[in-house]
Tab-separated table of C-alpha atoms in Angstrom:
chain	number	residue	atom	x	y	z
A	276	GLN	CA	5.671	10.381	17.461
A	277	LYS	CA	4.457	8.371	14.481
A	278	GLU	CA	2.510	5.186	15.142
A	279	VAL	CA	4.934	3.242	12.913
A	280	GLU	CA	8.603	4.158	12.558
A	281	GLN	CA	10.681	2.806	9.704
A	282	ASP	CA	14.130	3.977	8.623
A	283	PRO	CA	13.784	5.254	5.024
A	284	GLY	CA	17.317	4.326	4.105
A	285	PRO	CA	18.563	4.077	1.455
A	286	LEU	CA	20.190	0.743	2.236
A	287	SER	CA	22.834	-0.462	-0.215
A	288	VAL	CA	24.155	-4.006	-0.028
A	289	PRO	CA	26.124	-6.339	-2.296
A	290	GLU	CA	24.456	-9.230	-4.012
A	291	GLY	CA	24.228	-12.292	-1.766
A	292	ALA	CA	24.094	-10.304	1.500
A	293	ILE	CA	21.503	-10.879	4.187
A	294	VAL	CA	19.289	-7.860	4.505
A	295	SER	CA	17.475	-6.862	7.694
A	296	LEU	CA	14.610	-4.406	7.544
A	297	ASN	CA	12.817	-3.234	10.653
A	298	CYS	CA	9.850	-1.306	11.982
A	299	THR	CA	8.845	-0.250	15.471
A	300	TYR	CA	5.361	0.733	16.514
A	301	SER	CA	3.620	2.237	19.471
A	302	ASN	CA	0.047	0.918	19.342
A	303	SER	CA	-0.200	-2.285	21.356
A	304	ALA	CA	-3.545	-3.067	19.656
A	305	PHE	CA	-1.843	-3.975	16.396
A	306	GLN	CA	-2.306	-7.706	15.686
A	307	TYR	CA	-1.764	-8.004	11.932
A	308	PHE	CA	1.621	-7.268	10.392
A	309	MET	CA	2.482	-7.122	6.742
A	310	TRP	CA	5.437	-6.402	4.497
A	311	TYR	CA	4.906	-5.022	1.060
A	312	ARG	CA	7.449	-4.546	-1.707
A	313	GLN	CA	7.053	-1.613	-4.052
A	314	TYR	CA	9.044	-1.187	-7.268
A	315	SER	CA	9.405	2.286	-8.715
A	316	ARG	CA	6.126	3.582	-10.195
A	317	LYS	CA	4.248	0.399	-9.270
A	318	GLY	CA	1.675	-0.510	-6.625
A	319	PRO	CA	2.790	-2.345	-3.436
A	320	GLU	CA	2.940	-6.130	-3.598
A	321	LEU	CA	2.159	-8.208	-0.542
A	322	LEU	CA	5.265	-10.178	0.560
A	323	MET	CA	4.533	-11.437	4.032
A	324	TYR	CA	1.452	-11.533	6.233
A	325	THR	CA	1.683	-12.385	9.926
A	326	TYR	CA	-0.839	-12.538	12.729
A	327	SER	CA	0.398	-11.833	16.262
A	328	SER	CA	3.922	-12.773	17.388
A	329	GLY	CA	6.323	-15.274	15.897
A	330	ASN	CA	8.280	-16.081	12.742
A	331	LYS	CA	7.106	-16.853	9.215
A	332	GLU	CA	9.339	-17.997	6.409
A	333	ASP	CA	8.652	-17.961	2.686
A	334	GLY	CA	11.581	-18.821	0.419
A	335	ARG	CA	14.325	-16.288	0.944
A	336	PHE	CA	12.144	-14.074	3.135
A	337	THR	CA	11.561	-14.383	6.896
A	338	ALA	CA	9.258	-12.126	8.880
A	339	GLN	CA	9.534	-11.809	12.605
A	340	VAL	CA	7.152	-10.132	15.035
A	341	ASP	CA	8.030	-9.383	18.659
A	342	LYS	CA	4.938	-7.838	20.200
A	343	SER	CA	6.563	-7.458	23.608
A	344	SER	CA	9.102	-5.127	22.088
A	345	LYS	CA	6.712	-3.691	19.492
A	346	TYR	CA	9.264	-4.544	16.812
A	347	ILE	CA	8.943	-6.357	13.473
A	348	SER	CA	11.612	-7.425	11.036
A	349	LEU	CA	11.953	-8.745	7.507
A	350	PHE	CA	15.061	-10.718	6.571
A	351	ILE	CA	16.062	-11.339	2.970
A	352	ARG	CA	18.652	-14.077	2.426
A	353	ASP	CA	20.890	-14.296	-0.605
A	354	SER	CA	19.753	-10.867	-1.804
A	355	GLN	CA	19.508	-10.309	-5.563
A	356	PRO	CA	19.560	-7.152	-7.661
A	357	SER	CA	15.876	-7.857	-8.387
A	358	ASP	CA	15.183	-7.306	-4.704
A	359	SER	CA	16.030	-3.632	-5.175
A	360	ALA	CA	12.824	-1.848	-4.234
A	361	THR	CA	11.114	0.014	-1.403
A	362	TYR	CA	9.877	-2.188	1.431
A	363	LEU	CA	6.889	-0.990	3.402
A	364	CYS	CA	5.829	-2.412	6.707
A	365	ALA	CA	2.117	-2.144	7.490
A	366	MET	CA	-0.010	-3.095	10.428
A	367	SER	CA	-3.562	-3.022	11.708
A	368	ALA	CA	-5.518	-3.722	14.812
A	369	SER	CA	-8.055	-6.187	13.475
A	370	GLY	CA	-7.400	-7.260	9.964
A	371	GLY	CA	-7.288	-5.253	6.803
A	372	TYR	CA	-10.847	-3.959	7.177
A	373	ASN	CA	-9.314	-1.553	9.610
A	374	LYS	CA	-7.071	1.139	8.277
A	375	LEU	CA	-3.557	-0.104	7.492
A	376	ILE	CA	-0.877	1.992	9.109
A	377	PHE	CA	2.222	2.143	6.946
A	378	GLY	CA	5.801	2.812	7.717
A	379	ALA	CA	7.667	5.329	5.595
A	380	GLY	CA	9.269	2.548	3.536
A	381	THR	CA	12.957	1.562	3.286
A	382	ARG	CA	14.659	1.896	-0.069
A	383	LEU	CA	16.894	-1.078	-0.754
A	384	ALA	CA	19.526	-1.311	-3.458
A	385	VAL	CA	21.284	-4.623	-4.113
A	386	HIS	CA	24.281	-4.138	-6.349
A	387	PRO	CA	25.961	-6.906	-8.354
B	22	GLY	CA	-4.898	-15.008	-7.023
B	23	ALA	CA	-5.956	-11.646	-5.515
B	24	VAL	CA	-5.178	-9.509	-8.539
B	25	VAL	CA	-6.234	-5.857	-8.674
B	26	SER	CA	-6.002	-3.787	-11.821
B	27	GLN	CA	-6.215	-0.053	-12.423
B	28	HIS	CA	-6.997	1.877	-15.543
B	29	PRO	CA	-5.516	4.030	-16.929
B	30	SER	CA	-1.916	3.519	-15.794
B	31	ARG	CA	-1.037	7.063	-16.795
B	32	VAL	CA	-3.154	10.061	-17.653
B	33	ILE	CA	-2.351	13.648	-18.585
B	34	CYS	CA	-5.127	16.230	-18.533
B	35	LYS	CA	-5.663	19.953	-18.660
B	36	SER	CA	-6.407	22.027	-15.587
B	37	GLY	CA	-10.163	22.224	-14.915
B	38	THR	CA	-11.099	18.910	-16.453
B	39	SER	CA	-12.250	15.765	-14.630
B	40	VAL	CA	-10.488	12.419	-14.693
B	41	LYS	CA	-11.886	9.016	-13.801
B	42	ILE	CA	-9.680	6.163	-12.568
B	43	GLU	CA	-11.011	2.631	-12.375
B	44	CYS	CA	-10.011	-0.079	-9.897
B	45	ARG	CA	-11.041	-3.665	-10.473
B	46	SER	CA	-10.598	-6.865	-8.516
B	47	LEU	CA	-10.052	-9.515	-11.191
B	48	ASP	CA	-10.334	-12.810	-9.349
B	49	PHE	CA	-12.128	-12.090	-6.109
B	50	GLN	CA	-15.109	-10.082	-4.805
B	51	ALA	CA	-13.937	-6.852	-3.178
B	52	THR	CA	-16.247	-5.939	-0.324
B	53	THR	CA	-14.003	-3.006	0.624
B	54	MET	CA	-11.794	-0.852	-1.533
B	55	PHE	CA	-9.336	1.855	-0.503
B	56	TRP	CA	-7.887	4.753	-2.423
B	57	TYR	CA	-4.438	6.094	-1.642
B	58	ARG	CA	-2.278	8.892	-2.866
B	59	GLN	CA	1.523	8.701	-2.940
B	60	PHE	CA	3.981	11.533	-3.482
B	61	PRO	CA	7.514	10.819	-4.692
B	62	LYS	CA	9.640	8.979	-2.167
B	63	GLN	CA	6.846	9.086	0.387
B	64	SER	CA	4.627	6.445	1.872
B	65	LEU	CA	1.002	5.934	0.983
B	66	MET	CA	-1.622	8.368	2.255
B	67	LEU	CA	-5.119	6.905	2.637
B	68	MET	CA	-7.741	9.088	1.017
B	69	ALA	CA	-10.951	7.127	1.488
B	70	THR	CA	-12.507	3.745	2.172
B	71	SER	CA	-15.473	2.469	0.263
B	72	ASN	CA	-17.767	-0.491	0.826
B	73	GLU	CA	-19.817	-1.858	-2.022
B	74	GLY	CA	-23.153	-0.118	-2.235
B	75	SER	CA	-22.326	2.457	0.415
B	76	LYS	CA	-20.990	5.989	0.469
B	77	ALA	CA	-17.256	6.311	0.877
B	78	THR	CA	-15.655	7.318	4.119
B	79	TYR	CA	-13.073	10.056	3.590
B	80	GLU	CA	-9.976	10.730	5.679
B	81	GLN	CA	-9.655	14.047	7.378
B	82	GLY	CA	-8.537	16.771	4.980
B	83	VAL	CA	-9.651	14.979	1.827
B	84	GLU	CA	-12.332	16.906	-0.106
B	85	LYS	CA	-15.162	14.532	-0.874
B	86	ASP	CA	-16.610	16.843	-3.564
B	87	LYS	CA	-13.270	16.908	-5.352
B	88	PHE	CA	-12.482	13.235	-5.132
B	89	LEU	CA	-15.641	11.354	-5.950
B	90	ILE	CA	-15.628	7.674	-5.168
B	91	ASN	CA	-18.126	5.153	-6.423
B	92	HIS	CA	-18.148	1.460	-5.461
B	93	ALA	CA	-21.076	0.217	-7.462
B	94	SER	CA	-20.209	-3.472	-7.651
B	95	LEU	CA	-18.101	-6.104	-5.857
B	96	THR	CA	-15.390	-5.846	-8.541
B	97	LEU	CA	-15.263	-2.154	-9.466
B	98	SER	CA	-14.548	1.132	-7.719
B	99	THR	CA	-13.907	4.435	-9.427
B	100	LEU	CA	-12.187	7.626	-8.323
B	101	THR	CA	-13.049	10.813	-10.164
B	102	VAL	CA	-10.869	13.805	-9.677
B	103	THR	CA	-13.104	16.773	-10.484
B	104	SER	CA	-11.849	20.113	-11.751
B	105	ALA	CA	-8.270	18.913	-11.556
B	106	HIS	CA	-5.472	21.337	-10.771
B	107	PRO	CA	-1.704	20.892	-11.058
B	108	GLU	CA	-1.448	20.219	-7.298
B	109	ASP	CA	-3.618	17.097	-7.836
B	110	SER	CA	-0.809	15.586	-9.864
B	111	SER	CA	0.234	12.469	-8.048
B	112	PHE	CA	0.340	8.666	-8.052
B	113	TYR	CA	-3.076	7.236	-7.083
B	114	ILE	CA	-3.245	3.632	-5.921
B	115	CYS	CA	-6.277	1.565	-5.036
B	116	SER	CA	-6.435	-1.572	-2.882
B	117	ALA	CA	-9.113	-4.137	-2.295
B	118	MET	CA	-10.140	-6.588	0.334
B	119	GLY	CA	-12.745	-9.266	0.051
B	120	LEU	CA	-13.993	-12.749	0.260
B	121	ASP	CA	-11.923	-15.887	0.026
B	122	VAL	CA	-8.563	-14.094	0.200
B	123	LEU	CA	-6.225	-13.212	3.102
B	124	ASP	CA	-7.558	-10.641	5.511
B	125	THR	CA	-5.435	-7.826	4.155
B	126	GLN	CA	-5.314	-5.336	1.278
B	127	TYR	CA	-4.220	-6.159	-2.235
B	128	PHE	CA	-2.979	-3.200	-4.262
B	129	GLY	CA	-3.409	-2.152	-7.856
B	130	PRO	CA	-0.479	-1.044	-10.023
B	131	GLY	CA	-1.291	2.637	-9.593
B	132	THR	CA	-2.241	5.542	-11.875
B	133	ARG	CA	0.036	8.460	-12.495
B	134	LEU	CA	-1.962	11.624	-12.976
B	135	THR	CA	-0.370	14.736	-14.427
B	136	VAL	CA	-2.432	17.925	-14.597
B	137	LEU	CA	-1.048	20.609	-16.853
């Protein structure tokens, strides 16, 4: 069993839809949770950074962490074609100085 | 803030030659840098971790004599692929962590290496 599980998709939605992306994990020591967006042939870009449980909102993006269920989510409201990318969840036990454990990435396509 | 650059963005070389890839943190001091490799439609695979002024720590299965990493300053790390072979063709991405930024990794744009 992988430490971090993420459905690779692809996920195809119409413009304006609410997108829900999820990861589950097995290591209860994880405290830091991140979502990265990666466009084709580009490096990952940090979208959301969360410590421990709870919600965090930034514009159209909301990150949720439920440590009791070992489950994290990223919601994208009013999705746009420019949101089409691969979304990677990542987590670590004690900040980024520890190795980041990545999910496989979910490919998202938002069509007009 | 927290911008990381890589150079070159794309390189093609002949089998048997060596290739150097640079990773720079442009607006912060990178105390730790990481090198990843990514195959098409796959996630990132960590190759090594380097701290400024120290020898790099390589992940299991990564040949340290083939992938030479130098982190000589707080803003620059280099990855040299020695005696490159076609199977080394891949997308190489660096990331950096450091002072006065969030406690996470910031990624460069990646370098696509093609070995003929």
